[in-house]
PDB file of C-alpha atoms in Angstrom:
ATOM      1  CA  MET A 169      46.317  60.809 -44.462  1.00  0.00           C
ATOM      2  CA  ASP A 170      42.585  60.111 -44.325  1.00  0.00           C
ATOM      3  CA  VAL A 171      40.600  57.239 -42.831  1.00  0.00           C
ATOM      4  CA  GLY A 172      37.856  54.874 -43.911  1.00  0.00           C
ATOM      5  CA  LEU A 173      35.530  52.264 -42.415  1.00  0.00           C
ATOM      6  CA  LEU A 174      35.060  48.625 -43.427  1.00  0.00           C
ATOM      7  CA  PHE A 175      31.689  46.874 -43.176  1.00  0.00           C
ATOM      8  CA  ASP A 176      31.343  43.088 -43.477  1.00  0.00           C
ATOM      9  CA  LEU A 177      27.627  42.994 -42.514  1.00  0.00           C
ATOM     10  CA  ARG A 178      28.027  39.982 -40.196  1.00  0.00           C
ATOM     11  CA  ASN A 179      24.857  39.257 -38.230  1.00  0.00           C
ATOM     12  CA  PRO A 180      25.656  36.398 -35.800  1.00  0.00           C
ATOM     13  CA  GLU A 181      22.821  34.331 -34.367  1.00  0.00           C
ATOM     14  CA  GLN A 182      23.545  35.272 -30.743  1.00  0.00           C
ATOM     15  CA  TRP A 183      23.149  38.997 -31.536  1.00  0.00           C
ATOM     16  CA  HIS A 184      20.913  38.627 -34.566  1.00  0.00           C
ATOM     17  CA  ARG A 185      18.619  41.393 -35.766  1.00  0.00           C
ATOM     18  CA  PRO A 186      16.173  41.112 -38.702  1.00  0.00           C
ATOM     19  CA  TRP A 187      18.164  41.178 -41.922  1.00  0.00           C
ATOM     20  CA  ALA A 188      16.282  44.124 -43.463  1.00  0.00           C
ATOM     21  CA  ASP A 189      16.824  46.146 -40.279  1.00  0.00           C
ATOM     22  CA  HIS A 190      20.492  45.176 -40.224  1.00  0.00           C
ATOM     23  CA  TYR A 191      21.100  46.405 -43.764  1.00  0.00           C
ATOM     24  CA  ALA A 192      19.018  49.539 -43.206  1.00  0.00           C
ATOM     25  CA  ARG A 193      21.068  50.406 -40.114  1.00  0.00           C
ATOM     26  CA  THR A 194      24.312  49.876 -42.043  1.00  0.00           C
ATOM     27  CA  LEU A 195      23.164  52.305 -44.734  1.00  0.00           C
ATOM     28  CA  GLU A 196      22.331  54.834 -42.008  1.00  0.00           C
ATOM     29  CA  LEU A 197      25.781  54.415 -40.452  1.00  0.00           C
ATOM     30  CA  CYS A 198      27.423  54.951 -43.844  1.00  0.00           C
ATOM     31  CA  GLU A 199      25.385  58.083 -44.440  1.00  0.00           C
ATOM     32  CA  GLU A 200      26.263  59.420 -40.975  1.00  0.00           C
ATOM     33  CA  ALA A 201      29.957  58.664 -41.457  1.00  0.00           C
ATOM     34  CA  ASP A 202      29.899  60.454 -44.819  1.00  0.00           C
ATOM     35  CA  GLN A 203      28.371  63.518 -43.195  1.00  0.00           C
ATOM     36  CA  ARG A 204      31.126  63.396 -40.554  1.00  0.00           C
ATOM     37  CA  GLY A 205      33.755  63.524 -43.305  1.00  0.00           C
ATOM     38  CA  VAL A 206      34.976  59.917 -43.447  1.00  0.00           C
ATOM     39  CA  GLY A 207      37.466  59.365 -46.261  1.00  0.00           C
ATOM     40  CA  GLY A 208      36.177  55.994 -47.449  1.00  0.00           C
ATOM     41  CA  LEU A 209      33.461  53.370 -46.963  1.00  0.00           C
ATOM     42  CA  TRP A 210      34.626  49.855 -47.766  1.00  0.00           C
ATOM     43  CA  PHE A 211      32.869  46.502 -48.248  1.00  0.00           C
ATOM     44  CA  THR A 212      34.189  42.968 -48.414  1.00  0.00           C
ATOM     45  CA  GLU A 213      33.225  39.586 -49.885  1.00  0.00           C
ATOM     46  CA  HIS A 214      32.886  36.086 -48.479  1.00  0.00           C
ATOM     47  CA  HIS A 215      30.518  33.187 -49.097  1.00  0.00           C
ATOM     48  CA  ARG A 216      29.066  30.359 -47.005  1.00  0.00           C
ATOM     49  CA  PHE A 217      29.527  32.082 -43.649  1.00  0.00           C
ATOM     50  CA  GLU A 218      26.719  31.149 -41.247  1.00  0.00           C
ATOM     51  CA  ASP A 219      26.566  34.710 -39.901  1.00  0.00           C
ATOM     52  CA  GLY A 220      25.715  36.150 -43.319  1.00  0.00           C
ATOM     53  CA  TYR A 221      29.080  37.747 -44.084  1.00  0.00           C
ATOM     54  CA  LEU A 222      28.495  40.100 -47.018  1.00  0.00           C
ATOM     55  CA  PRO A 223      28.516  38.069 -50.275  1.00  0.00           C
ATOM     56  CA  GLN A 224      27.997  40.875 -52.820  1.00  0.00           C
ATOM     57  CA  PRO A 225      29.981  44.009 -51.891  1.00  0.00           C
ATOM     58  CA  LEU A 226      29.402  45.892 -55.142  1.00  0.00           C
ATOM     59  CA  THR A 227      25.626  45.680 -54.644  1.00  0.00           C
ATOM     60  CA  VAL A 228      25.921  47.313 -51.224  1.00  0.00           C
ATOM     61  CA  ALA A 229      28.509  49.753 -52.575  1.00  0.00           C
ATOM     62  CA  ALA A 230      25.972  50.955 -55.156  1.00  0.00           C
ATOM     63  CA  ALA A 231      23.349  51.493 -52.441  1.00  0.00           C
ATOM     64  CA  VAL A 232      25.836  53.416 -50.297  1.00  0.00           C
ATOM     65  CA  ALA A 233      27.000  55.435 -53.292  1.00  0.00           C
ATOM     66  CA  ALA A 234      23.429  56.659 -53.790  1.00  0.00           C
ATOM     67  CA  ARG A 235      23.152  57.743 -50.134  1.00  0.00           C
ATOM     68  CA  THR A 236      26.499  59.535 -49.785  1.00  0.00           C
ATOM     69  CA  ARG A 237      28.245  62.490 -51.378  1.00  0.00           C
ATOM     70  CA  ARG A 238      31.901  62.704 -50.316  1.00  0.00           C
ATOM     71  CA  ALA A 239      33.452  59.424 -49.164  1.00  0.00           C
ATOM     72  CA  ARG A 240      35.319  57.148 -51.524  1.00  0.00           C
ATOM     73  CA  ILE A 241      33.421  53.870 -52.034  1.00  0.00           C
ATOM     74  CA  GLY A 242      35.697  50.845 -51.888  1.00  0.00           C
ATOM     75  CA  THR A 243      35.889  47.070 -51.857  1.00  0.00           C
ATOM     76  CA  SER A 244      38.383  45.296 -49.624  1.00  0.00           C
ATOM     77  CA  VAL A 245      38.100  42.947 -51.338  1.00  0.00           C
ATOM     78  CA  VAL A 246      36.139  41.451 -54.224  1.00  0.00           C
ATOM     79  CA  LEU A 247      37.356  38.006 -55.350  1.00  0.00           C
ATOM     80  CA  PRO A 248      37.721  38.251 -59.150  1.00  0.00           C
ATOM     81  CA  ALA A 249      38.623  34.588 -59.654  1.00  0.00           C
ATOM     82  CA  LEU A 250      35.068  33.726 -58.540  1.00  0.00           C
ATOM     83  CA  HIS A 251      33.375  36.020 -61.055  1.00  0.00           C
ATOM     84  CA  HIS A 252      33.294  36.649 -64.773  1.00  0.00           C
ATOM     85  CA  PRO A 253      35.401  39.749 -65.534  1.00  0.00           C
ATOM     86  CA  VAL A 254      32.666  41.260 -67.714  1.00  0.00           C
ATOM     87  CA  ASP A 255      30.267  41.097 -64.787  1.00  0.00           C
ATOM     88  CA  LEU A 256      32.758  42.800 -62.464  1.00  0.00           C
ATOM     89  CA  ALA A 257      33.731  45.427 -65.030  1.00  0.00           C
ATOM     90  CA  GLU A 258      30.064  46.342 -65.551  1.00  0.00           C
ATOM     91  CA  GLN A 259      29.125  46.324 -61.858  1.00  0.00           C
ATOM     92  CA  ALA A 260      32.150  48.385 -60.870  1.00  0.00           C
ATOM     93  CA  ALA A 261      31.448  50.888 -63.658  1.00  0.00           C
ATOM     94  CA  LEU A 262      27.907  51.382 -62.360  1.00  0.00           C
ATOM     95  CA  VAL A 263      29.138  51.986 -58.804  1.00  0.00           C
ATOM     96  CA  ASP A 264      31.570  54.557 -60.154  1.00  0.00           C
ATOM     97  CA  LEU A 265      28.770  56.257 -62.104  1.00  0.00           C
ATOM     98  CA  ILE A 266      26.288  56.234 -59.223  1.00  0.00           C
ATOM     99  CA  SER A 267      28.941  57.612 -56.867  1.00  0.00           C
ATOM    100  CA  GLY A 268      30.041  60.345 -59.242  1.00  0.00           C
ATOM    101  CA  GLY A 269      33.511  58.839 -59.680  1.00  0.00           C
ATOM    102  CA  ARG A 270      34.306  57.726 -56.114  1.00  0.00           C
ATOM    103  CA  LEU A 271      35.013  53.998 -56.596  1.00  0.00           C
ATOM    104  CA  GLU A 272      38.150  52.307 -55.223  1.00  0.00           C
ATOM    105  CA  LEU A 273      38.137  48.694 -56.478  1.00  0.00           C
ATOM    106  CA  GLY A 274      40.054  46.327 -54.196  1.00  0.00           C
ATOM    107  CA  LEU A 275      40.584  42.790 -55.499  1.00  0.00           C
ATOM    108  CA  GLY A 276      42.091  39.710 -53.887  1.00  0.00           C
ATOM    109  CA  ALA A 277      42.633  35.979 -54.283  1.00  0.00           C
ATOM    110  CA  GLY A 278      40.826  34.704 -51.190  1.00  0.00           C
ATOM    111  CA  TYR A 279      41.859  31.794 -48.995  1.00  0.00           C
ATOM    112  CA  ARG A 280      38.881  29.412 -48.664  1.00  0.00           C
ATOM    113  CA  VAL A 281      38.494  26.149 -50.584  1.00  0.00           C
ATOM    114  CA  PRO A 282      34.658  25.966 -50.130  1.00  0.00           C
ATOM    115  CA  GLU A 283      34.169  29.358 -51.765  1.00  0.00           C
ATOM    116  CA  TYR A 284      36.038  28.231 -54.847  1.00  0.00           C
ATOM    117  CA  GLU A 285      34.091  24.959 -54.887  1.00  0.00           C
ATOM    118  CA  LEU A 286      30.823  26.901 -54.645  1.00  0.00           C
ATOM    119  CA  PHE A 287      31.693  28.799 -57.833  1.00  0.00           C
ATOM    120  CA  GLY A 288      33.340  25.859 -59.595  1.00  0.00           C
ATOM    121  CA  ALA A 289      36.689  27.689 -59.586  1.00  0.00           C
ATOM    122  CA  ASP A 290      40.171  26.211 -59.175  1.00  0.00           C
ATOM    123  CA  PHE A 291      41.532  27.080 -55.729  1.00  0.00           C
ATOM    124  CA  GLY A 292      45.008  25.838 -56.641  1.00  0.00           C
ATOM    125  CA  ARG A 293      45.240  28.413 -59.432  1.00  0.00           C
ATOM    126  CA  ARG A 294      43.607  31.286 -57.583  1.00  0.00           C
ATOM    127  CA  PHE A 295      46.511  33.708 -58.051  1.00  0.00           C
ATOM    128  CA  ALA A 296      46.670  33.026 -61.775  1.00  0.00           C
ATOM    129  CA  GLY A 297      42.904  33.465 -62.062  1.00  0.00           C
ATOM    130  CA  THR A 298      42.972  36.639 -60.018  1.00  0.00           C
ATOM    131  CA  GLY A 299      45.734  38.241 -62.083  1.00  0.00           C
ATOM    132  CA  ARG A 300      44.115  37.184 -65.361  1.00  0.00           C
ATOM    133  CA  ASN A 301      40.723  38.633 -64.424  1.00  0.00           C
ATOM    134  CA  ILE A 302      42.178  41.904 -63.126  1.00  0.00           C
ATOM    135  CA  ARG A 303      43.986  42.379 -66.425  1.00  0.00           C
ATOM    136  CA  GLU A 304      40.780  41.552 -68.290  1.00  0.00           C
ATOM    137  CA  ILE A 305      38.730  44.086 -66.309  1.00  0.00           C
ATOM    138  CA  LEU A 306      41.227  46.786 -67.206  1.00  0.00           C
ATOM    139  CA  ARG A 307      41.191  45.708 -70.865  1.00  0.00           C
ATOM    140  CA  LEU A 308      37.384  45.776 -71.010  1.00  0.00           C
ATOM    141  CA  TRP A 309      37.433  49.393 -69.857  1.00  0.00           C
ATOM    142  CA  GLN A 310      40.429  50.491 -71.905  1.00  0.00           C
ATOM    143  CA  GLU A 311      39.059  49.033 -75.148  1.00  0.00           C
ATOM    144  CA  ARG A 312      35.521  50.218 -74.394  1.00  0.00           C
ATOM    145  CA  VAL A 313      34.107  46.715 -74.637  1.00  0.00           C
ATOM    146  CA  VAL A 314      31.515  47.284 -71.899  1.00  0.00           C
ATOM    147  CA  SER A 315      29.047  50.117 -71.623  1.00  0.00           C
ATOM    148  CA  PRO A 316      28.543  52.387 -69.799  1.00  0.00           C
ATOM    149  CA  LEU A 317      32.106  53.060 -68.785  1.00  0.00           C
ATOM    150  CA  PRO A 318      33.169  54.321 -65.353  1.00  0.00           C
ATOM    151  CA  ILE A 319      33.760  58.030 -64.866  1.00  0.00           C
ATOM    152  CA  GLN A 320      37.327  57.446 -63.677  1.00  0.00           C
ATOM    153  CA  ASP A 321      39.665  56.211 -66.380  1.00  0.00           C
ATOM    154  CA  PRO A 322      40.169  53.759 -64.824  1.00  0.00           C
ATOM    155  CA  PRO A 323      38.986  53.677 -61.208  1.00  0.00           C
ATOM    156  CA  PRO A 324      41.870  53.091 -58.779  1.00  0.00           C
ATOM    157  CA  LEU A 325      42.520  49.365 -58.330  1.00  0.00           C
ATOM    158  CA  TRP A 326      44.047  47.707 -55.279  1.00  0.00           C
ATOM    159  CA  GLY A 327      45.471  44.249 -54.685  1.00  0.00           C
ATOM    160  CA  GLY A 328      44.530  42.721 -51.357  1.00  0.00           C
ATOM    161  CA  PHE A 329      47.500  40.364 -51.050  1.00  0.00           C
ATOM    162  CA  TYR A 330      49.457  39.349 -47.945  1.00  0.00           C
ATOM    163  CA  GLY A 331      52.363  37.273 -49.267  1.00  0.00           C
ATOM    164  CA  PRO A 332      55.358  37.940 -51.547  1.00  0.00           C
ATOM    165  CA  ARG A 333      53.693  36.396 -54.594  1.00  0.00           C
ATOM    166  CA  GLY A 334      50.608  38.592 -54.312  1.00  0.00           C
ATOM    167  CA  ALA A 335      52.576  41.727 -53.463  1.00  0.00           C
ATOM    168  CA  LYS A 336      54.712  41.286 -56.564  1.00  0.00           C
ATOM    169  CA  LEU A 337      51.579  40.630 -58.643  1.00  0.00           C
ATOM    170  CA  ALA A 338      50.056  43.934 -57.476  1.00  0.00           C
ATOM    171  CA  GLY A 339      53.218  45.674 -58.604  1.00  0.00           C
ATOM    172  CA  GLU A 340      53.231  43.929 -61.977  1.00  0.00           C
ATOM    173  CA  LEU A 341      49.621  45.003 -62.502  1.00  0.00           C
ATOM    174  CA  GLY A 342      50.467  48.593 -61.596  1.00  0.00           C
ATOM    175  CA  ILE A 343      47.807  48.787 -58.884  1.00  0.00           C
ATOM    176  CA  GLY A 344      47.910  49.730 -55.208  1.00  0.00           C
ATOM    177  CA  LEU A 345      48.782  47.261 -52.456  1.00  0.00           C
ATOM    178  CA  LEU A 346      46.219  46.733 -49.681  1.00  0.00           C
ATOM    179  CA  HIS A 347      48.785  45.591 -47.151  1.00  0.00           C
ATOM    180  CA  ILE A 348      51.049  47.664 -44.931  1.00  0.00           C
ATOM    181  CA  SER A 349      54.264  45.678 -44.585  1.00  0.00           C
ATOM    182  CA  ARG A 350      57.811  46.805 -45.227  1.00  0.00           C
ATOM    183  CA  PRO A 351      58.948  43.272 -46.234  1.00  0.00           C
ATOM    184  CA  MET A 352      56.034  42.949 -48.687  1.00  0.00           C
ATOM    185  CA  PHE A 353      56.540  46.476 -49.994  1.00  0.00           C
ATOM    186  CA  LYS A 354      59.925  45.374 -51.366  1.00  0.00           C
ATOM    187  CA  HIS A 355      58.224  42.676 -53.458  1.00  0.00           C
ATOM    188  CA  TYR A 356      55.539  45.136 -54.539  1.00  0.00           C
ATOM    189  CA  ARG A 357      58.087  47.714 -55.658  1.00  0.00           C
ATOM    190  CA  LYS A 358      60.072  45.023 -57.489  1.00  0.00           C
ATOM    191  CA  GLY A 359      56.938  44.079 -59.406  1.00  0.00           C
ATOM    192  CA  LEU A 360      56.321  47.699 -60.352  1.00  0.00           C
ATOM    193  CA  VAL A 361      59.860  48.177 -61.653  1.00  0.00           C
ATOM    194  CA  GLU A 362      60.055  44.878 -63.551  1.00  0.00           C
ATOM    195  CA  ALA A 363      56.738  45.594 -65.302  1.00  0.00           C
ATOM    196  CA  GLY A 364      57.844  49.076 -66.340  1.00  0.00           C
ATOM    197  CA  HIS A 365      55.670  51.045 -63.913  1.00  0.00           C
ATOM    198  CA  ASP A 366      56.971  54.174 -62.219  1.00  0.00           C
ATOM    199  CA  PRO A 367      57.854  53.134 -58.646  1.00  0.00           C
ATOM    200  CA  ARG A 368      56.948  56.647 -57.519  1.00  0.00           C
ATOM    201  CA  ALA A 369      53.332  55.701 -58.274  1.00  0.00           C
ATOM    202  CA  ALA A 370      53.398  53.092 -55.475  1.00  0.00           C
ATOM    203  CA  ARG A 371      50.502  53.390 -53.036  1.00  0.00           C
ATOM    204  CA  VAL A 372      49.731  51.351 -49.957  1.00  0.00           C
ATOM    205  CA  SER A 373      46.729  51.006 -47.678  1.00  0.00           C
ATOM    206  CA  ASP A 374      45.376  48.378 -45.295  1.00  0.00           C
ATOM    207  CA  LEU A 375      42.733  47.403 -42.803  1.00  0.00           C
ATOM    208  CA  MET A 376      43.984  48.291 -39.329  1.00  0.00           C
ATOM    209  CA  PRO A 377      43.008  45.739 -36.629  1.00  0.00           C
ATOM    210  CA  VAL A 378      41.863  48.579 -34.396  1.00  0.00           C
ATOM    211  CA  ILE A 379      38.668  49.798 -32.741  1.00  0.00           C
ATOM    212  CA  LEU A 380      38.630  53.205 -31.072  1.00  0.00           C
ATOM    213  CA  ALA A 381      37.045  53.888 -27.685  1.00  0.00           C
ATOM    214  CA  GLU A 382      37.209  56.559 -25.015  1.00  0.00           C
ATOM    215  CA  ASP A 383      37.676  53.819 -22.388  1.00  0.00           C
ATOM    216  CA  PRO A 384      39.478  50.895 -24.067  1.00  0.00           C
ATOM    217  CA  GLU A 385      39.511  48.676 -20.982  1.00  0.00           C
ATOM    218  CA  LYS A 386      35.753  48.943 -20.532  1.00  0.00           C
ATOM    219  CA  ALA A 387      35.172  48.413 -24.252  1.00  0.00           C
ATOM    220  CA  TRP A 388      37.318  45.239 -24.242  1.00  0.00           C
ATOM    221  CA  HIS A 389      34.868  43.457 -21.954  1.00  0.00           C
ATOM    222  CA  GLN A 390      32.014  44.272 -24.332  1.00  0.00           C
ATOM    223  CA  VAL A 391      33.845  43.568 -27.584  1.00  0.00           C
ATOM    224  CA  ALA A 392      35.661  40.343 -26.591  1.00  0.00           C
ATOM    225  CA  PRO A 393      32.721  37.944 -27.213  1.00  0.00           C
ATOM    226  CA  HIS A 394      32.152  39.482 -30.639  1.00  0.00           C
ATOM    227  CA  LEU A 395      35.842  39.282 -31.480  1.00  0.00           C
ATOM    228  CA  ALA A 396      35.913  35.640 -30.368  1.00  0.00           C
ATOM    229  CA  HIS A 397      33.099  34.908 -32.820  1.00  0.00           C
ATOM    230  CA  GLN A 398      34.897  36.738 -35.625  1.00  0.00           C
ATOM    231  CA  VAL A 399      38.290  35.138 -35.013  1.00  0.00           C
ATOM    232  CA  ASN A 400      36.911  31.620 -34.566  1.00  0.00           C
ATOM    233  CA  SER A 401      34.874  31.813 -37.760  1.00  0.00           C
ATOM    234  CA  TYR A 402      37.945  32.932 -39.698  1.00  0.00           C
ATOM    235  CA  ARG A 403      40.083  30.201 -38.148  1.00  0.00           C
ATOM    236  CA  GLN A 404      37.579  27.406 -38.707  1.00  0.00           C
ATOM    237  CA  LEU A 405      36.535  28.400 -42.199  1.00  0.00           C
ATOM    238  CA  SER A 406      40.064  29.142 -43.410  1.00  0.00           C
ATOM    239  CA  VAL A 407      40.957  25.454 -42.999  1.00  0.00           C
ATOM    240  CA  GLU A 408      37.590  24.007 -44.068  1.00  0.00           C
ATOM    241  CA  GLY A 409      38.200  21.509 -46.843  1.00  0.00           C
ATOM    242  CA  ARG A 410      41.799  20.926 -45.717  1.00  0.00           C
ATOM    243  CA  GLU A 411      43.280  18.313 -43.395  1.00  0.00           C
ATOM    244  CA  LYS A 412      44.002  20.609 -40.463  1.00  0.00           C
ATOM    245  CA  SER A 413      42.173  22.346 -37.639  1.00  0.00           C
ATOM    246  CA  GLU A 414      42.516  25.467 -35.543  1.00  0.00           C
ATOM    247  CA  PRO A 415      41.838  25.762 -31.786  1.00  0.00           C
ATOM    248  CA  LEU A 416      38.846  27.861 -30.757  1.00  0.00           C
ATOM    249  CA  LEU A 417      39.412  30.938 -28.627  1.00  0.00           C
ATOM    250  CA  THR A 418      37.249  32.253 -25.810  1.00  0.00           C
ATOM    251  CA  ALA A 419      36.572  35.823 -24.778  1.00  0.00           C
ATOM    252  CA  GLU A 420      38.861  35.195 -21.801  1.00  0.00           C
ATOM    253  CA  ASP A 421      41.682  34.131 -24.130  1.00  0.00           C
ATOM    254  CA  LEU A 422      41.362  37.395 -26.004  1.00  0.00           C
ATOM    255  CA  ARG A 423      41.480  39.438 -22.815  1.00  0.00           C
ATOM    256  CA  ASP A 424      44.788  37.847 -21.778  1.00  0.00           C
ATOM    257  CA  PRO A 425      47.547  40.375 -22.666  1.00  0.00           C
ATOM    258  CA  ASN A 426      50.233  37.683 -22.449  1.00  0.00           C
ATOM    259  CA  ALA A 427      48.635  35.184 -24.853  1.00  0.00           C
ATOM    260  CA  GLU A 428      50.912  34.689 -27.876  1.00  0.00           C
ATOM    261  CA  ASP A 429      48.228  33.412 -30.280  1.00  0.00           C
ATOM    262  CA  THR A 430      45.898  36.395 -29.771  1.00  0.00           C
ATOM    263  CA  ARG A 431      48.444  39.193 -30.136  1.00  0.00           C
ATOM    264  CA  GLY A 432      47.669  41.531 -33.002  1.00  0.00           C
ATOM    265  CA  LEU A 433      44.124  40.267 -33.622  1.00  0.00           C
ATOM    266  CA  LEU A 434      42.553  43.522 -32.456  1.00  0.00           C
ATOM    267  CA  ASP A 435      43.594  46.540 -30.435  1.00  0.00           C
ATOM    268  CA  ILE A 436      41.094  48.837 -28.746  1.00  0.00           C
ATOM    269  CA  LEU A 437      42.787  52.203 -28.428  1.00  0.00           C
ATOM    270  CA  THR A 438      42.122  55.852 -27.777  1.00  0.00           C
ATOM    271  CA  PRO A 439      42.572  58.093 -30.829  1.00  0.00           C
ATOM    272  CA  GLU A 440      45.825  59.399 -29.352  1.00  0.00           C
ATOM    273  CA  ASP A 441      47.307  55.922 -28.872  1.00  0.00           C
ATOM    274  CA  ALA A 442      46.068  54.838 -32.300  1.00  0.00           C
ATOM    275  CA  ALA A 443      47.846  57.793 -33.922  1.00  0.00           C
ATOM    276  CA  VAL A 444      51.136  56.734 -32.312  1.00  0.00           C
ATOM    277  CA  ARG A 445      50.634  53.137 -33.484  1.00  0.00           C
ATOM    278  CA  ILE A 446      49.814  54.275 -37.019  1.00  0.00           C
ATOM    279  CA  LYS A 447      52.941  56.422 -37.281  1.00  0.00           C
ATOM    280  CA  GLU A 448      55.043  53.446 -36.199  1.00  0.00           C
ATOM    281  CA  LEU A 449      53.430  51.115 -38.747  1.00  0.00           C
ATOM    282  CA  THR A 450      53.310  53.388 -41.761  1.00  0.00           C
ATOM    283  CA  GLY A 451      56.707  55.098 -41.369  1.00  0.00           C
ATOM    284  CA  ASP A 452      58.109  55.904 -44.801  1.00  0.00           C
ATOM    285  CA  LEU A 453      55.571  53.832 -46.750  1.00  0.00           C
ATOM    286  CA  PRO A 454      53.384  55.684 -49.304  1.00  0.00           C
ATOM    287  CA  VAL A 455      50.184  55.524 -47.217  1.00  0.00           C
ATOM    288  CA  LYS A 456      47.514  58.155 -47.848  1.00  0.00           C
ATOM    289  CA  HIS A 457      44.449  56.247 -46.619  1.00  0.00           C
ATOM    290  CA  LEU A 458      43.788  53.782 -43.785  1.00  0.00           C
ATOM    291  CA  ILE A 459      40.793  51.522 -43.166  1.00  0.00           C
ATOM    292  CA  PHE A 460      39.278  50.639 -39.792  1.00  0.00           C
ATOM    293  CA  TRP A 461      36.615  48.159 -38.730  1.00  0.00           C
ATOM    294  CA  ALA A 462      33.232  49.837 -38.354  1.00  0.00           C
ATOM    295  CA  SER A 463      31.985  46.960 -36.199  1.00  0.00           C
ATOM    296  CA  ILE A 464      33.140  43.578 -34.970  1.00  0.00           C
ATOM    297  CA  ALA A 465      30.527  40.838 -35.566  1.00  0.00           C
ATOM    298  CA  GLY A 466      27.395  42.485 -34.214  1.00  0.00           C
ATOM    299  CA  MET A 467      29.002  44.438 -31.375  1.00  0.00           C
ATOM    300  CA  PRO A 468      26.717  46.842 -29.429  1.00  0.00           C
ATOM    301  CA  ASP A 469      25.362  49.842 -31.335  1.00  0.00           C
ATOM    302  CA  GLU A 470      26.707  52.325 -28.786  1.00  0.00           C
ATOM    303  CA  LEU A 471      30.255  51.039 -29.306  1.00  0.00           C
ATOM    304  CA  VAL A 472      29.830  51.118 -33.091  1.00  0.00           C
ATOM    305  CA  ALA A 473      28.627  54.721 -32.919  1.00  0.00           C
ATOM    306  CA  GLU A 474      31.497  55.722 -30.618  1.00  0.00           C
ATOM    307  CA  ASN A 475      34.061  53.992 -32.822  1.00  0.00           C
ATOM    308  CA  ILE A 476      32.760  55.710 -35.959  1.00  0.00           C
ATOM    309  CA  ARG A 477      32.697  59.103 -34.242  1.00  0.00           C
ATOM    310  CA  LEU A 478      36.279  58.760 -33.005  1.00  0.00           C
ATOM    311  CA  VAL A 479      37.593  57.406 -36.319  1.00  0.00           C
ATOM    312  CA  THR A 480      35.987  60.159 -38.370  1.00  0.00           C
ATOM    313  CA  GLU A 481      36.370  63.159 -36.063  1.00  0.00           C
ATOM    314  CA  LYS A 482      39.052  62.635 -33.412  1.00  0.00           C
ATOM    315  CA  LEU A 483      41.683  60.564 -35.215  1.00  0.00           C
ATOM    316  CA  PRO A 484      42.291  62.450 -38.523  1.00  0.00           C
ATOM    317  CA  PRO A 485      43.708  65.639 -36.919  1.00  0.00           C
ATOM    318  CA  LEU A 486      46.295  63.482 -35.121  1.00  0.00           C
ATOM    319  CA  LEU A 487      47.609  61.852 -38.314  1.00  0.00           C
ATOM    320  CA  PRO A 488      50.357  63.149 -40.619  1.00  0.00           C
TER     321      PRO A 488
END
């Protein structure tokens, strides 16, 4: 089992650095992680976040592909229902070419009404649009409609879905499932079988809500304000455009080990404790690759560097 790092490029106002410097530092971190032997470098998509959450992951993926040599280059995830499939098929092919055949294309449906409104897309039919565009991307490559084609034939695709409907869709499409869940794996496998795919080809990965640190208790006090920003932005923006609201959390809320509504949001662990947790979560699921946060919403550089070092060097020898 190997490990990767996810970058969302958030740059919150309270810890803001000049945007060009922020992107330059991210490219340096990716290059350093690649030299340390990281298994994958992953990028994600959102729109209309005030902290500048990465809106175009394939653009950054191409830049990282040109600066690295070994790591897989992934998206977790691109939102295909917001884009024309020809555009995604061409962009993804170029990333695969620039990287020398290292692309892992993760695709998902998203969960925010304003993003769909921004692109003039139908939020109520997001799963149908996502499935349709994934099938079309594969067709464009298979029938050689776009040019140039990716090196991989085709690049590995992943479905970033968290419910039964999405898990089954990933199976029907014959792609990997970016969600580690035994209940959802049953729906995923059912989709594979019903669509005529070999269930032995099932593959699962996920983003682990984990940061690694030598001294987790000390790191918690530094990370908590950044995690509060991240969690609150997700909570507020996930319900934007709907008739509901979510309570805001403070750094103190997140530090409370007995708080029910903060459990599972993020764990800060030593590599040894993380390895135990991973073995419990993955069990008998077909997991060959795991993804970890590189940074939480502008957290201090020294913690980012320590996290990346531990994820890339200390954790892999402890995994199956």
